[in-house]
PDB file of C-alpha atoms and ligand atoms in Angstrom:
ATOM      1  CA  MET A   1       0.641   8.870  -6.001  1.00  0.00           C
ATOM      2  CA  TYR A   2      -2.184   8.169  -3.604  1.00  0.00           C
ATOM      3  CA  LEU A   3      -3.407  11.412  -2.136  1.00  0.00           C
ATOM      4  CA  ALA A   4      -6.729  10.896  -0.452  1.00  0.00           C
ATOM      5  CA  GLU A   5      -8.572  12.856   2.132  1.00  0.00           C
ATOM      6  CA  ASN A   6      -7.615  10.170   4.554  1.00  0.00           C
ATOM      7  CA  VAL A   7      -6.814  11.371   7.983  1.00  0.00           C
ATOM      8  CA  GLY A   8      -3.194  11.229   8.927  1.00  0.00           C
ATOM      9  CA  ILE A   9      -1.707  11.764   5.502  1.00  0.00           C
ATOM     10  CA  LYS A  10       1.122  14.174   6.018  1.00  0.00           C
ATOM     11  CA  ILE A  11       2.355  15.819   2.917  1.00  0.00           C
ATOM     12  CA  LYS A  12       5.538  17.738   3.308  1.00  0.00           C
ATOM     13  CA  ASN A  13       6.333  19.436   0.085  1.00  0.00           C
ATOM     14  CA  ASN A  14      10.024  20.248   0.383  1.00  0.00           C
ATOM     15  CA  GLY A  15      10.840  20.473  -3.282  1.00  0.00           C
ATOM     16  CA  ASP A  16       9.865  17.083  -4.658  1.00  0.00           C
ATOM     17  CA  GLU A  17       9.615  15.362  -1.319  1.00  0.00           C
ATOM     18  CA  LEU A  18       6.268  13.866  -0.426  1.00  0.00           C
ATOM     19  CA  LYS A  19       5.996  12.136   2.913  1.00  0.00           C
ATOM     20  CA  MET A  20       3.323   9.593   3.562  1.00  0.00           C
ATOM     21  CA  SER A  21       1.913   8.541   6.858  1.00  0.00           C
ATOM     22  CA  LEU A  22      -0.852   6.172   7.836  1.00  0.00           C
ATOM     23  CA  VAL A  23      -4.082   6.249   5.849  1.00  0.00           C
ATOM     24  CA  ASN A  24      -7.411   4.701   6.682  1.00  0.00           C
ATOM     25  CA  ALA A  25      -8.528   1.711   4.622  1.00  0.00           C
ATOM     26  CA  LYS A  26     -11.571   3.249   2.939  1.00  0.00           C
ATOM     27  CA  GLU A  27     -10.143   4.435  -0.329  1.00  0.00           C
ATOM     28  CA  MET A  28      -7.873   1.443  -0.891  1.00  0.00           C
ATOM     29  CA  LEU A  29     -10.791  -0.952  -0.323  1.00  0.00           C
ATOM     30  CA  THR A  30     -13.267   0.994  -2.443  1.00  0.00           C
ATOM     31  CA  LYS A  31     -10.750   0.864  -5.286  1.00  0.00           C
ATOM     32  CA  ALA A  32     -10.153  -2.843  -4.676  1.00  0.00           C
ATOM     33  CA  LYS A  33     -13.869  -3.645  -4.792  1.00  0.00           C
ATOM     34  CA  GLU A  34     -14.292  -1.663  -8.025  1.00  0.00           C
ATOM     35  CA  GLY A  35     -11.146  -3.139  -9.531  1.00  0.00           C
ATOM     36  CA  HIS A  36     -11.922  -6.767  -8.548  1.00  0.00           C
ATOM     37  CA  TYR A  37      -8.838  -7.420  -6.452  1.00  0.00           C
ATOM     38  CA  ALA A  38      -8.181  -7.627  -2.726  1.00  0.00           C
ATOM     39  CA  VAL A  39      -5.818  -5.812  -0.381  1.00  0.00           C
ATOM     40  CA  GLY A  40      -3.926  -8.064   2.044  1.00  0.00           C
ATOM     41  CA  GLN A  41      -4.026  -7.525   5.781  1.00  0.00           C
ATOM     42  CA  PHE A  42      -0.866  -9.011   7.217  1.00  0.00           C
ATOM     43  CA  ASN A  43      -0.650  -9.269  10.987  1.00  0.00           C
ATOM     44  CA  ILE A  44       2.489  -7.950  12.648  1.00  0.00           C
ATOM     45  CA  ASN A  45       4.315  -9.267  15.701  1.00  0.00           C
ATOM     46  CA  ASN A  46       7.497  -7.243  15.939  1.00  0.00           C
ATOM     47  CA  LEU A  47       9.887  -4.953  14.104  1.00  0.00           C
ATOM     48  CA  GLU A  48      11.124  -7.619  11.683  1.00  0.00           C
ATOM     49  CA  TRP A  49       7.569  -8.541  10.677  1.00  0.00           C
ATOM     50  CA  THR A  50       6.592  -4.940  10.075  1.00  0.00           C
ATOM     51  CA  LYS A  51       9.725  -4.159   8.092  1.00  0.00           C
ATOM     52  CA  ALA A  52       9.333  -7.248   5.887  1.00  0.00           C
ATOM     53  CA  ILE A  53       5.708  -6.427   5.052  1.00  0.00           C
ATOM     54  CA  LEU A  54       6.279  -2.707   4.412  1.00  0.00           C
ATOM     55  CA  LEU A  55       9.319  -3.322   2.186  1.00  0.00           C
ATOM     56  CA  THR A  56       7.418  -5.894   0.140  1.00  0.00           C
ATOM     57  CA  ALA A  57       4.406  -3.615  -0.309  1.00  0.00           C
ATOM     58  CA  GLN A  58       6.730  -0.833  -1.467  1.00  0.00           C
ATOM     59  CA  GLU A  59       8.642  -3.150  -3.827  1.00  0.00           C
ATOM     60  CA  LEU A  60       5.390  -4.358  -5.392  1.00  0.00           C
ATOM     61  CA  ASN A  61       3.718  -0.934  -5.333  1.00  0.00           C
ATOM     62  CA  SER A  62       0.792  -2.418  -3.439  1.00  0.00           C
ATOM     63  CA  PRO A  63      -1.458  -0.921  -0.776  1.00  0.00           C
ATOM     64  CA  VAL A  64      -1.238  -2.826   2.497  1.00  0.00           C
ATOM     65  CA  ILE A  65      -2.996  -3.177   5.840  1.00  0.00           C
ATOM     66  CA  LEU A  66      -0.959  -4.014   8.940  1.00  0.00           C
ATOM     67  CA  GLY A  67      -3.114  -6.013  11.363  1.00  0.00           C
ATOM     68  CA  VAL A  68      -2.546  -5.962  15.126  1.00  0.00           C
ATOM     69  CA  SER A  69      -4.416  -8.340  17.413  1.00  0.00           C
ATOM     70  CA  GLU A  70      -4.924  -7.277  21.024  1.00  0.00           C
ATOM     71  CA  GLY A  71      -2.475 -10.014  22.095  1.00  0.00           C
ATOM     72  CA  ALA A  72       0.168  -8.775  19.657  1.00  0.00           C
ATOM     73  CA  GLY A  73      -0.551  -5.255  20.909  1.00  0.00           C
ATOM     74  CA  LYS A  74       0.352  -6.289  24.449  1.00  0.00           C
ATOM     75  CA  TYR A  75       3.398  -8.186  23.217  1.00  0.00           C
ATOM     76  CA  MET A  76       4.707  -5.104  21.411  1.00  0.00           C
ATOM     77  CA  CYS A  77       4.317  -3.020  24.596  1.00  0.00           C
ATOM     78  CA  GLY A  78       1.067  -1.283  23.737  1.00  0.00           C
ATOM     79  CA  TYR A  79      -0.598   0.489  20.839  1.00  0.00           C
ATOM     80  CA  LYS A  80       1.402   3.711  21.184  1.00  0.00           C
ATOM     81  CA  THR A  81       4.653   1.804  20.754  1.00  0.00           C
ATOM     82  CA  ILE A  82       3.247   0.255  17.593  1.00  0.00           C
ATOM     83  CA  VAL A  83       2.092   3.573  16.123  1.00  0.00           C
ATOM     84  CA  GLY A  84       5.537   5.030  16.823  1.00  0.00           C
ATOM     85  CA  MET A  85       7.294   2.049  15.259  1.00  0.00           C
ATOM     86  CA  VAL A  86       5.138   1.971  12.120  1.00  0.00           C
ATOM     87  CA  GLU A  87       5.214   5.732  11.546  1.00  0.00           C
ATOM     88  CA  GLY A  88       8.947   5.792  12.106  1.00  0.00           C
ATOM     89  CA  MET A  89       9.439   2.944   9.684  1.00  0.00           C
ATOM     90  CA  ILE A  90       7.291   4.538   6.984  1.00  0.00           C
ATOM     91  CA  GLU A  91       9.552   7.563   7.170  1.00  0.00           C
ATOM     92  CA  GLY A  92      12.823   5.700   7.704  1.00  0.00           C
ATOM     93  CA  LEU A  93      12.262   3.220   4.880  1.00  0.00           C
ATOM     94  CA  GLY A  94      10.767   5.821   2.528  1.00  0.00           C
ATOM     95  CA  ILE A  95       7.462   3.959   2.200  1.00  0.00           C
ATOM     96  CA  THR A  96       5.089   5.813  -0.151  1.00  0.00           C
ATOM     97  CA  VAL A  97       2.406   3.164  -0.792  1.00  0.00           C
ATOM     98  CA  PRO A  98      -0.832   3.477   1.240  1.00  0.00           C
ATOM     99  CA  VAL A  99      -0.458   1.795   4.649  1.00  0.00           C
ATOM    100  CA  ALA A 100      -3.337   1.340   7.098  1.00  0.00           C
ATOM    101  CA  LEU A 101      -2.660   0.334  10.700  1.00  0.00           C
ATOM    102  CA  HIS A 102      -5.621  -1.746  11.776  1.00  0.00           C
ATOM    103  CA  LEU A 103      -6.763  -3.295  15.040  1.00  0.00           C
ATOM    104  CA  ASP A 104      -7.700  -6.924  14.355  1.00  0.00           C
ATOM    105  CA  HIS A 105     -10.663  -8.449  16.260  1.00  0.00           C
ATOM    106  CA  GLY A 106     -10.864  -5.567  18.685  1.00  0.00           C
ATOM    107  CA  SER A 107     -12.987  -5.426  21.795  1.00  0.00           C
ATOM    108  CA  TYR A 108     -14.847  -2.183  22.479  1.00  0.00           C
ATOM    109  CA  ASP A 109     -12.145  -1.077  24.958  1.00  0.00           C
ATOM    110  CA  GLY A 110      -9.355  -2.168  22.627  1.00  0.00           C
ATOM    111  CA  ALA A 111     -10.929  -0.150  19.818  1.00  0.00           C
ATOM    112  CA  MET A 112     -11.083   2.962  22.000  1.00  0.00           C
ATOM    113  CA  ALA A 113      -7.435   2.505  23.037  1.00  0.00           C
ATOM    114  CA  CYS A 114      -6.298   2.190  19.408  1.00  0.00           C
ATOM    115  CA  ILE A 115      -8.293   5.249  18.333  1.00  0.00           C
ATOM    116  CA  GLU A 116      -6.568   7.163  21.127  1.00  0.00           C
ATOM    117  CA  ALA A 117      -3.121   5.815  20.201  1.00  0.00           C
ATOM    118  CA  GLY A 118      -3.319   6.861  16.532  1.00  0.00           C
ATOM    119  CA  PHE A 119      -4.323   3.728  14.604  1.00  0.00           C
ATOM    120  CA  SER A 120      -5.931   4.553  11.247  1.00  0.00           C
ATOM    121  CA  SER A 121      -8.378   1.653  11.158  1.00  0.00           C
ATOM    122  CA  ILE A 122     -10.303  -0.465  13.642  1.00  0.00           C
ATOM    123  CA  MET A 123     -12.047  -3.798  13.616  1.00  0.00           C
ATOM    124  CA  PHE A 124     -14.739  -4.109  16.220  1.00  0.00           C
ATOM    125  CA  ASP A 125     -15.548  -7.784  16.623  1.00  0.00           C
ATOM    126  CA  GLY A 126     -18.989  -7.824  18.173  1.00  0.00           C
ATOM    127  CA  SER A 127     -19.848 -11.161  16.575  1.00  0.00           C
ATOM    128  CA  HIS A 128     -20.166 -12.874  19.963  1.00  0.00           C
ATOM    129  CA  TYR A 129     -22.829 -10.391  21.124  1.00  0.00           C
ATOM    130  CA  PRO A 130     -26.510 -10.759  20.279  1.00  0.00           C
ATOM    131  CA  ILE A 131     -27.088  -8.860  17.015  1.00  0.00           C
ATOM    132  CA  GLU A 132     -28.848  -5.928  18.781  1.00  0.00           C
ATOM    133  CA  GLU A 133     -25.853  -5.378  21.054  1.00  0.00           C
ATOM    134  CA  ASN A 134     -23.411  -5.798  18.165  1.00  0.00           C
ATOM    135  CA  ILE A 135     -25.386  -3.108  16.302  1.00  0.00           C
ATOM    136  CA  ALA A 136     -25.492  -0.699  19.267  1.00  0.00           C
ATOM    137  CA  LYS A 137     -21.759  -0.921  19.969  1.00  0.00           C
ATOM    138  CA  THR A 138     -20.856  -0.805  16.276  1.00  0.00           C
ATOM    139  CA  LYS A 139     -22.955   2.365  15.867  1.00  0.00           C
ATOM    140  CA  GLU A 140     -21.129   4.107  18.692  1.00  0.00           C
ATOM    141  CA  LEU A 141     -17.760   3.256  17.194  1.00  0.00           C
ATOM    142  CA  ILE A 142     -18.842   4.305  13.696  1.00  0.00           C
ATOM    143  CA  ALA A 143     -19.641   7.779  15.024  1.00  0.00           C
ATOM    144  CA  ILE A 144     -16.233   8.113  16.678  1.00  0.00           C
ATOM    145  CA  CYS A 145     -14.351   6.709  13.685  1.00  0.00           C
ATOM    146  CA  GLU A 146     -16.206   9.012  11.293  1.00  0.00           C
ATOM    147  CA  GLU A 147     -15.357  12.029  13.376  1.00  0.00           C
ATOM    148  CA  LYS A 148     -11.690  11.095  13.515  1.00  0.00           C
ATOM    149  CA  GLY A 149     -11.411   9.817   9.947  1.00  0.00           C
ATOM    150  CA  LEU A 150     -10.717   6.156  10.708  1.00  0.00           C
ATOM    151  CA  SER A 151     -12.121   3.176   8.851  1.00  0.00           C
ATOM    152  CA  LEU A 152     -14.133   0.582  10.740  1.00  0.00           C
ATOM    153  CA  GLU A 153     -14.569  -3.141  10.133  1.00  0.00           C
ATOM    154  CA  ALA A 154     -17.433  -5.025  11.734  1.00  0.00           C
ATOM    155  CA  GLU A 155     -17.976  -8.770  11.938  1.00  0.00           C
ATOM    156  CA  VAL A 156     -21.049 -10.926  11.615  1.00  0.00           C
ATOM    157  CA  GLY A 157     -20.872 -14.671  12.219  1.00  0.00           C
ATOM    158  CA  ALA A 158     -17.905 -15.851  14.271  1.00  0.00           C
ATOM    159  CA  ILE A 159     -14.814 -16.841  12.296  1.00  0.00           C
ATOM    160  CA  GLY A 160     -13.704 -20.254  13.498  1.00  0.00           C
ATOM    161  CA  GLY A 161     -10.332 -21.454  14.736  1.00  0.00           C
ATOM    162  CA  GLU A 162      -8.216 -19.879  17.413  1.00  0.00           C
ATOM    163  CA  GLU A 163      -7.429 -16.166  17.651  1.00  0.00           C
ATOM    164  CA  ASP A 164      -5.663 -14.965  20.805  1.00  0.00           C
ATOM    165  CA  GLY A 165      -7.040 -17.906  22.771  1.00  0.00           C
ATOM    166  CA  VAL A 166     -10.634 -17.474  21.558  1.00  0.00           C
ATOM    167  CA  VAL A 167     -11.768 -20.603  19.730  1.00  0.00           C
ATOM    168  CA  GLY A 168     -14.769 -20.619  17.384  1.00  0.00           C
ATOM    169  CA  THR A 169     -16.096 -23.046  14.787  1.00  0.00           C
ATOM    170  CA  GLY A 170     -16.430 -21.668  11.230  1.00  0.00           C
ATOM    171  CA  GLU A 171     -20.011 -20.402  11.038  1.00  0.00           C
ATOM    172  CA  CYS A 172     -21.822 -18.913   8.104  1.00  0.00           C
ATOM    173  CA  ALA A 173     -23.187 -15.432   8.717  1.00  0.00           C
ATOM    174  CA  ASP A 174     -26.852 -14.602   8.197  1.00  0.00           C
ATOM    175  CA  PRO A 175     -26.963 -12.376   5.067  1.00  0.00           C
ATOM    176  CA  GLU A 176     -29.827 -10.312   6.520  1.00  0.00           C
ATOM    177  CA  GLU A 177     -27.772  -9.569   9.639  1.00  0.00           C
ATOM    178  CA  CYS A 178     -24.862  -8.618   7.369  1.00  0.00           C
ATOM    179  CA  LYS A 179     -27.099  -6.135   5.593  1.00  0.00           C
ATOM    180  CA  MET A 180     -28.230  -4.661   8.916  1.00  0.00           C
ATOM    181  CA  ILE A 181     -24.635  -4.060   9.997  1.00  0.00           C
ATOM    182  CA  ALA A 182     -23.515  -2.859   6.546  1.00  0.00           C
ATOM    183  CA  ASP A 183     -26.349  -0.315   6.494  1.00  0.00           C
ATOM    184  CA  LEU A 184     -25.045   1.241   9.704  1.00  0.00           C
ATOM    185  CA  GLY A 185     -22.224   2.727   7.644  1.00  0.00           C
ATOM    186  CA  VAL A 186     -19.220   0.532   8.439  1.00  0.00           C
ATOM    187  CA  THR A 187     -16.326   0.746   5.978  1.00  0.00           C
ATOM    188  CA  MET A 188     -15.925  -3.006   5.502  1.00  0.00           C
ATOM    189  CA  LEU A 189     -17.637  -6.116   6.689  1.00  0.00           C
ATOM    190  CA  ALA A 190     -16.175  -9.439   7.798  1.00  0.00           C
ATOM    191  CA  ALA A 191     -18.667 -12.253   7.423  1.00  0.00           C
ATOM    192  CA  GLY A 192     -18.181 -15.883   8.365  1.00  0.00           C
ATOM    193  CA  ILE A 193     -18.446 -18.087   5.277  1.00  0.00           C
ATOM    194  CA  GLY A 194     -16.959 -21.280   6.704  1.00  0.00           C
ATOM    195  CA  ASN A 195     -13.468 -19.756   6.999  1.00  0.00           C
ATOM    196  CA  ILE A 196     -11.346 -20.330  10.089  1.00  0.00           C
ATOM    197  CA  HIS A 197      -8.149 -18.923  11.547  1.00  0.00           C
ATOM    198  CA  GLY A 198      -5.011 -21.048  11.536  1.00  0.00           C
ATOM    199  CA  LYS A 199      -4.448 -24.215   9.505  1.00  0.00           C
ATOM    200  CA  TYR A 200      -7.539 -25.752   7.895  1.00  0.00           C
ATOM    201  CA  PRO A 201      -8.331 -29.276   9.085  1.00  0.00           C
ATOM    202  CA  GLU A 202      -8.251 -32.115   6.535  1.00  0.00           C
ATOM    203  CA  ASN A 203     -12.035 -32.463   6.637  1.00  0.00           C
ATOM    204  CA  TRP A 204     -12.686 -28.741   6.013  1.00  0.00           C
ATOM    205  CA  GLN A 205     -15.746 -28.240   3.806  1.00  0.00           C
ATOM    206  CA  GLY A 206     -14.321 -25.202   1.982  1.00  0.00           C
ATOM    207  CA  LEU A 207     -15.796 -21.715   1.721  1.00  0.00           C
ATOM    208  CA  SER A 208     -19.548 -21.346   1.364  1.00  0.00           C
ATOM    209  CA  PHE A 209     -19.845 -19.390  -1.883  1.00  0.00           C
ATOM    210  CA  ASP A 210     -23.642 -19.499  -1.690  1.00  0.00           C
ATOM    211  CA  THR A 211     -23.462 -17.576   1.580  1.00  0.00           C
ATOM    212  CA  LEU A 212     -20.924 -15.121   0.149  1.00  0.00           C
ATOM    213  CA  ASP A 213     -23.037 -14.587  -2.961  1.00  0.00           C
ATOM    214  CA  ALA A 214     -26.148 -13.912  -0.861  1.00  0.00           C
ATOM    215  CA  ILE A 215     -24.227 -11.458   1.374  1.00  0.00           C
ATOM    216  CA  GLN A 216     -22.742  -9.625  -1.598  1.00  0.00           C
ATOM    217  CA  LYS A 217     -26.163  -9.303  -3.260  1.00  0.00           C
ATOM    218  CA  LEU A 218     -27.609  -7.702  -0.138  1.00  0.00           C
ATOM    219  CA  THR A 219     -24.647  -5.497   0.789  1.00  0.00           C
ATOM    220  CA  GLY A 220     -23.829  -4.175  -2.702  1.00  0.00           C
ATOM    221  CA  LYS A 221     -20.720  -2.010  -2.791  1.00  0.00           C
ATOM    222  CA  MET A 222     -19.596  -2.834   0.758  1.00  0.00           C
ATOM    223  CA  PRO A 223     -16.041  -4.265   0.684  1.00  0.00           C
ATOM    224  CA  LEU A 224     -16.202  -7.749   2.232  1.00  0.00           C
ATOM    225  CA  VAL A 225     -13.385  -9.164   4.351  1.00  0.00           C
ATOM    226  CA  LEU A 226     -12.138 -12.736   4.306  1.00  0.00           C
ATOM    227  CA  HIS A 227     -10.405 -13.767   7.515  1.00  0.00           C
ATOM    228  CA  GLY A 228      -8.344 -16.934   7.850  1.00  0.00           C
ATOM    229  CA  GLY A 229      -6.433 -16.390   4.592  1.00  0.00           C
ATOM    230  CA  THR A 230      -3.812 -19.011   5.495  1.00  0.00           C
ATOM    231  CA  GLY A 231      -4.148 -22.193   3.479  1.00  0.00           C
ATOM    232  CA  ILE A 232      -7.206 -21.261   1.389  1.00  0.00           C
ATOM    233  CA  PRO A 233      -6.548 -22.694  -2.095  1.00  0.00           C
ATOM    234  CA  ALA A 234      -5.832 -20.138  -4.849  1.00  0.00           C
ATOM    235  CA  ASP A 235      -8.968 -20.968  -6.860  1.00  0.00           C
ATOM    236  CA  MET A 236     -11.182 -20.335  -3.808  1.00  0.00           C
ATOM    237  CA  ILE A 237      -9.415 -17.023  -3.148  1.00  0.00           C
ATOM    238  CA  LYS A 238     -10.043 -15.928  -6.739  1.00  0.00           C
ATOM    239  CA  LYS A 239     -13.691 -16.932  -6.592  1.00  0.00           C
ATOM    240  CA  ALA A 240     -14.127 -15.103  -3.273  1.00  0.00           C
ATOM    241  CA  ILE A 241     -12.655 -11.940  -4.851  1.00  0.00           C
ATOM    242  CA  ASP A 242     -15.044 -12.335  -7.815  1.00  0.00           C
ATOM    243  CA  LEU A 243     -17.895 -12.443  -5.288  1.00  0.00           C
ATOM    244  CA  GLY A 244     -16.960  -9.181  -3.559  1.00  0.00           C
ATOM    245  CA  VAL A 245     -14.112  -9.925  -1.143  1.00  0.00           C
ATOM    246  CA  SER A 246     -11.771  -6.904  -1.136  1.00  0.00           C
ATOM    247  CA  LYS A 247      -9.647  -7.527   1.957  1.00  0.00           C
ATOM    248  CA  ILE A 248      -8.004 -10.807   2.916  1.00  0.00           C
ATOM    249  CA  ASN A 249      -6.336 -11.395   6.284  1.00  0.00           C
ATOM    250  CA  VAL A 250      -3.192 -13.497   6.556  1.00  0.00           C
ATOM    251  CA  ASN A 251      -1.378 -14.258   9.779  1.00  0.00           C
ATOM    252  CA  THR A 252      -0.481 -17.909  10.403  1.00  0.00           C
ATOM    253  CA  GLU A 253       1.173 -18.398   7.009  1.00  0.00           C
ATOM    254  CA  CYS A 254       3.797 -15.726   7.745  1.00  0.00           C
ATOM    255  CA  GLN A 255       4.417 -17.294  11.151  1.00  0.00           C
ATOM    256  CA  LEU A 256       4.924 -20.753   9.654  1.00  0.00           C
ATOM    257  CA  ALA A 257       7.285 -19.403   6.978  1.00  0.00           C
ATOM    258  CA  PHE A 258       9.258 -17.365   9.529  1.00  0.00           C
ATOM    259  CA  SER A 259       9.749 -20.188  12.012  1.00  0.00           C
ATOM    260  CA  ALA A 260      10.685 -22.749   9.333  1.00  0.00           C
ATOM    261  CA  ALA A 261      13.386 -20.427   7.946  1.00  0.00           C
ATOM    262  CA  VAL A 262      14.840 -19.582  11.366  1.00  0.00           C
ATOM    263  CA  ARG A 263      14.754 -23.257  12.375  1.00  0.00           C
ATOM    264  CA  LYS A 264      16.711 -24.172   9.210  1.00  0.00           C
ATOM    265  CA  TYR A 265      19.370 -21.551  10.025  1.00  0.00           C
ATOM    266  CA  ILE A 266      19.811 -22.943  13.538  1.00  0.00           C
ATOM    267  CA  GLU A 267      19.693 -26.585  12.451  1.00  0.00           C
ATOM    268  CA  GLU A 268      22.398 -25.921   9.885  1.00  0.00           C
ATOM    269  CA  GLY A 269      24.540 -24.622  12.763  1.00  0.00           C
ATOM    270  CA  LYS A 270      24.902 -21.185  11.163  1.00  0.00           C
ATOM    271  CA  ASP A 271      24.508 -19.441  14.503  1.00  0.00           C
ATOM    272  CA  LEU A 272      27.687 -21.211  15.594  1.00  0.00           C
ATOM    273  CA  GLN A 273      29.769 -19.934  12.687  1.00  0.00           C
ATOM    274  CA  GLY A 274      31.622 -16.619  13.107  1.00  0.00           C
ATOM    275  CA  LYS A 275      29.213 -13.923  14.261  1.00  0.00           C
ATOM    276  CA  GLY A 276      26.236 -16.001  13.156  1.00  0.00           C
ATOM    277  CA  PHE A 277      24.710 -15.584  16.616  1.00  0.00           C
ATOM    278  CA  ASP A 278      24.018 -11.891  15.920  1.00  0.00           C
ATOM    279  CA  PRO A 279      20.213 -11.609  16.214  1.00  0.00           C
ATOM    280  CA  ARG A 280      20.103  -9.632  12.986  1.00  0.00           C
ATOM    281  CA  LYS A 281      21.650 -12.638  11.258  1.00  0.00           C
ATOM    282  CA  VAL A 282      19.553 -15.244  13.074  1.00  0.00           C
ATOM    283  CA  LEU A 283      16.297 -13.495  12.134  1.00  0.00           C
ATOM    284  CA  ALA A 284      17.293 -12.515   8.572  1.00  0.00           C
ATOM    285  CA  PRO A 285      16.130 -15.781   6.924  1.00  0.00           C
ATOM    286  CA  GLY A 286      12.783 -15.394   8.725  1.00  0.00           C
ATOM    287  CA  VAL A 287      12.398 -11.875   7.348  1.00  0.00           C
ATOM    288  CA  GLU A 288      13.117 -13.105   3.819  1.00  0.00           C
ATOM    289  CA  ALA A 289      10.550 -15.901   4.278  1.00  0.00           C
ATOM    290  CA  ILE A 290       7.876 -13.389   5.343  1.00  0.00           C
ATOM    291  CA  LYS A 291       8.719 -11.240   2.302  1.00  0.00           C
ATOM    292  CA  ASP A 292       8.292 -14.245  -0.022  1.00  0.00           C
ATOM    293  CA  THR A 293       4.955 -15.139   1.585  1.00  0.00           C
ATOM    294  CA  VAL A 294       3.636 -11.578   1.358  1.00  0.00           C
ATOM    295  CA  LYS A 295       4.804 -11.353  -2.260  1.00  0.00           C
ATOM    296  CA  ASP A 296       2.935 -14.561  -3.170  1.00  0.00           C
ATOM    297  CA  LYS A 297      -0.238 -13.344  -1.455  1.00  0.00           C
ATOM    298  CA  MET A 298      -0.183  -9.857  -2.979  1.00  0.00           C
ATOM    299  CA  THR A 299       0.297 -11.420  -6.400  1.00  0.00           C
ATOM    300  CA  LEU A 300      -2.581 -13.860  -5.829  1.00  0.00           C
ATOM    301  CA  PHE A 301      -4.856 -11.140  -4.451  1.00  0.00           C
ATOM    302  CA  GLY A 302      -4.124  -8.892  -7.462  1.00  0.00           C
ATOM    303  CA  SER A 303      -3.009  -5.833  -5.463  1.00  0.00           C
ATOM    304  CA  VAL A 304       0.419  -5.541  -7.134  1.00  0.00           C
ATOM    305  CA  GLY A 305       0.809  -2.173  -8.871  1.00  0.00           C
ATOM    306  CA  LYS A 306      -2.411  -0.802  -7.341  1.00  0.00           C
ATOM    307  CA  ALA A 307      -0.865   1.697  -4.899  1.00  0.00           C
TER     308      ALA A 307
HETATM  309  P1  13P B 401      -4.841 -16.815   9.503  1.00  0.00           P
HETATM  310  O1  13P B 401      -3.984 -16.830  10.712  1.00  0.00           O
HETATM  311  O2  13P B 401      -5.587 -18.086   9.326  1.00  0.00           O
HETATM  312  O3  13P B 401      -4.087 -16.443   8.271  1.00  0.00           O
HETATM  313  O4  13P B 401      -5.971 -15.705   9.733  1.00  0.00           O
HETATM  314  C1  13P B 401      -5.604 -14.375   9.923  1.00  0.00           C
HETATM  315  C2  13P B 401      -6.776 -13.540  10.269  1.00  0.00           C
HETATM  316  O5  13P B 401      -7.876 -13.753   9.836  1.00  0.00           O
HETATM  317  C3  13P B 401      -6.550 -12.408  11.195  1.00  0.00           C
HETATM  318  O6  13P B 401      -7.730 -11.783  11.540  1.00  0.00           O
END
């Protein structure tokens, strides 16, 4: 059982009953870095997504991070709705593995709103600011997160591809800048190493392991975060973990799996048979497809059995 000093853990000892609530990501990522595996961050979009990811983490006894972009936050009617849904689900589904609820690519205002709403982890993406401004804003948020017991992810070097309408080209972060941000006391650091969000183009050059190696040498024990986990070949994932990556973000791959499975159900005319139009039936194949994807990723990342 994972009993850390993480904020938000609620332990209700009614006989044998132990209830878990959200935890920050610090302890799970420290363990991952030491144990040479990575914890998956899977982005959520709705109830089905969240349920599929939580049930899979529980089945595999794996820690998990639920990622919420600001766009997905709006879609799900705001951060408070999400906190309520996730906490309710942890209790309702009897989830006991460590779960962090994490803002993905947050703005300064978005970070403040999530802290207020009860998220247990925040990413402040100041990568588009000049490094001095990134540092100043990151410092402010570190102080607040420390006081409230949240974990904080910072980013250096824009991650390419499209995220909520923001398009970047896969840069490589400057290892010295990574060290500067790591030394501020962030919990985890996302650094661009040629990775991009969404599907990788045919002419993609692959991850820059030289950059990752240089960053890891300068940042030591800091858990490093690999964004754009969709479509990175398994051997590159393993090498990235060997070089200090302890958190890997996956979003698009679950979306592709979900939509392909729901499309198949509709194309086979199953919604036209009996009560096949019931939304719980229409979405069920999509939920199973997300579970399979999450299972594959957790197995590849090595987090199975690490809760
Ligand atoms: P993908 O959509 O490429 O899997 O990236 C997810 C991500 O990095 C979220 O921050």
